[in-house]
Short mmCIF file of C-alpha atoms in Angstrom, two decimals:
data_model
loop_
_atom_site.label_atom_id
_atom_site.label_comp_id
_atom_site.label_asym_id
_atom_site.label_seq_id
_atom_site.Cartn_x
_atom_site.Cartn_y
_atom_site.Cartn_z
CA MET A 388 -29.40 -10.69 0.62
CA ALA A 389 -30.87 -7.22 0.44
CA LEU A 390 -28.58 -5.87 3.14
CA SER A 391 -25.42 -7.13 1.38
CA LEU A 392 -26.72 -5.59 -1.84
CA VAL A 393 -27.23 -2.23 -0.09
CA LYS A 394 -23.76 -2.42 1.51
CA ASN A 395 -22.06 -3.20 -1.86
CA VAL A 396 -23.98 -0.48 -3.72
CA THR A 397 -23.04 1.98 -0.97
CA LYS A 398 -19.37 1.06 -1.36
CA VAL A 399 -19.52 1.48 -5.17
CA VAL A 400 -21.27 4.80 -4.86
CA ILE A 401 -18.69 6.13 -2.28
CA GLY A 402 -15.81 4.91 -4.45
CA GLY A 403 -17.28 6.31 -7.62
CA GLY A 404 -18.01 9.67 -5.88
CA ALA A 405 -14.48 9.88 -4.63
CA LEU A 406 -13.13 9.08 -8.05
CA TYR A 407 -15.40 11.69 -9.68
CA LEU A 408 -14.51 14.31 -7.11
CA THR A 409 -10.72 13.84 -7.55
CA TYR A 410 -11.07 13.82 -11.30
CA ASP A 411 -13.18 16.99 -11.20
CA GLN A 412 -10.60 18.69 -9.05
CA GLY A 413 -7.81 17.83 -11.55
CA ILE A 414 -5.91 15.25 -9.48
CA TRP A 415 -5.89 12.75 -12.36
CA GLY A 416 -4.95 15.27 -15.03
CA GLU A 417 -1.54 16.34 -16.23
CA GLY A 418 1.27 17.20 -13.78
CA SER A 419 0.56 20.93 -13.88
CA GLN A 420 -3.15 20.35 -13.14
CA SER A 421 -2.30 18.05 -10.23
CA THR A 422 0.11 20.58 -8.81
CA LYS A 423 -2.52 23.32 -9.02
CA ALA A 424 -5.09 21.05 -7.39
CA PHE A 425 -2.67 20.12 -4.56
CA ASN A 426 -1.81 23.78 -3.91
CA ARG A 427 -5.51 24.73 -3.94
CA ILE A 428 -6.46 21.90 -1.62
CA SER A 429 -3.51 22.49 0.80
CA SER A 430 -4.26 26.22 1.04
CA GLN A 431 -7.87 25.40 1.88
CA LEU A 432 -6.74 22.93 4.54
CA VAL A 433 -4.47 25.47 6.14
CA ALA A 434 -7.06 28.25 5.98
CA LYS A 435 -9.83 26.21 7.46
CA GLN A 436 -7.99 24.76 10.47
CA PRO A 437 -10.07 24.73 13.64
CA PRO A 438 -8.86 27.05 16.40
CA TYR A 439 -7.83 24.15 18.74
CA VAL A 440 -5.50 22.78 16.02
CA LYS A 441 -3.77 26.12 15.73
CA GLU A 442 -3.53 26.48 19.55
CA ARG A 443 -2.39 22.98 20.45
CA LEU A 444 -0.41 21.93 17.41
CA GLY A 445 0.75 25.29 16.13
CA GLY A 446 -1.19 24.74 12.97
CA VAL A 447 -0.94 22.04 10.30
CA GLN A 448 1.95 22.35 7.89
CA VAL A 449 1.33 20.86 4.47
CA PRO A 450 4.50 19.71 2.67
CA SER A 451 5.50 21.33 -0.58
CA THR A 452 5.33 19.51 -3.87
CA GLU A 453 9.16 19.26 -3.90
CA GLU A 454 9.18 17.60 -0.47
CA MET A 455 6.51 15.15 -1.60
CA ALA A 456 8.37 14.39 -4.82
CA GLU A 457 11.50 13.60 -2.82
CA ASN A 458 9.59 11.30 -0.47
CA VAL A 459 8.01 9.48 -3.38
CA ARG A 460 11.42 9.15 -5.10
CA ASN A 461 13.02 7.78 -1.89
CA GLY A 462 10.16 5.37 -1.30
CA TRP A 463 10.30 4.15 -4.91
CA ASN A 464 14.07 3.60 -4.77
CA SER A 465 13.74 1.80 -1.48
CA GLY A 466 11.07 -0.54 -2.90
CA VAL A 467 13.22 -1.25 -5.99
CA MET A 468 16.19 -2.13 -3.76
CA LYS A 469 14.13 -4.47 -1.57
CA VAL A 470 12.64 -6.23 -4.61
CA CYS A 471 16.07 -6.66 -6.16
CA SER A 472 17.55 -8.06 -2.95
CA GLY A 473 14.66 -10.46 -2.62
CA VAL A 474 15.16 -11.66 -6.19
CA SER A 475 18.82 -12.10 -5.69
CA ALA A 476 18.23 -14.09 -2.47
CA ALA A 477 15.45 -16.28 -3.97
CA PRO A 478 17.75 -19.11 -5.32
CA ALA A 479 19.34 -19.66 -1.91
CA PHE A 480 15.93 -19.41 -0.20
CA VAL A 481 14.32 -21.90 -2.57
CA GLY A 482 17.25 -24.29 -2.30
CA LYS A 483 17.17 -24.28 1.50
CA TYR A 484 13.46 -24.97 1.75
CA SER A 485 13.42 -27.50 -1.09
CA GLU A 486 15.99 -29.58 0.77
CA LYS A 487 13.93 -29.30 3.92
CA ALA A 488 10.81 -30.27 2.06
CA THR A 489 12.44 -33.24 0.41
CA SER A 490 13.86 -34.61 3.67
CA SER A 491 10.55 -34.07 5.37
CA LEU A 492 8.70 -35.90 2.59
CA ALA A 493 11.11 -38.77 2.62
CA LEU A 494 10.71 -39.11 6.43
CA PHE A 495 6.98 -39.03 6.08
CA ILE A 496 7.05 -41.71 3.40
CA ARG A 497 9.33 -43.92 5.47
CA GLN A 498 7.22 -43.62 8.59
CA ASN A 499 3.73 -43.80 7.15
CA LEU A 500 3.75 -45.55 3.81
CA HIS A 501 6.50 -48.08 4.47
CA PRO A 502 6.64 -48.62 8.25
CA ASN A 503 8.94 -51.65 7.95
CA VAL A 504 11.63 -49.92 5.85
CA GLY A 505 14.64 -48.77 7.87
CA LYS A 506 14.00 -51.01 10.84
#
């Protein structure tokens, strides 16, 4: 009991701390604040790269805000297209499986509830 309480309190504290830190940095503010925070954080990431990252990987490249916006836009559009295609295919999908369920239920009833019917 006490161990699960400690685990849950720890999770809440970590989540709350992450939320507070991102709010304090301006991530959840207006678009201009978020862009400034992103640029500040990405410049710190690039500046504080360990030497082995620079040697082996040639350094970490952080994408620009324009590249990130394009990726988000493409991901959103892809998601909308998948949802719309799923919605348009739903009637055929439901019809196919409702027929299968009906025939399976009828077979089950014939075999188990009325064993003498159909013989």
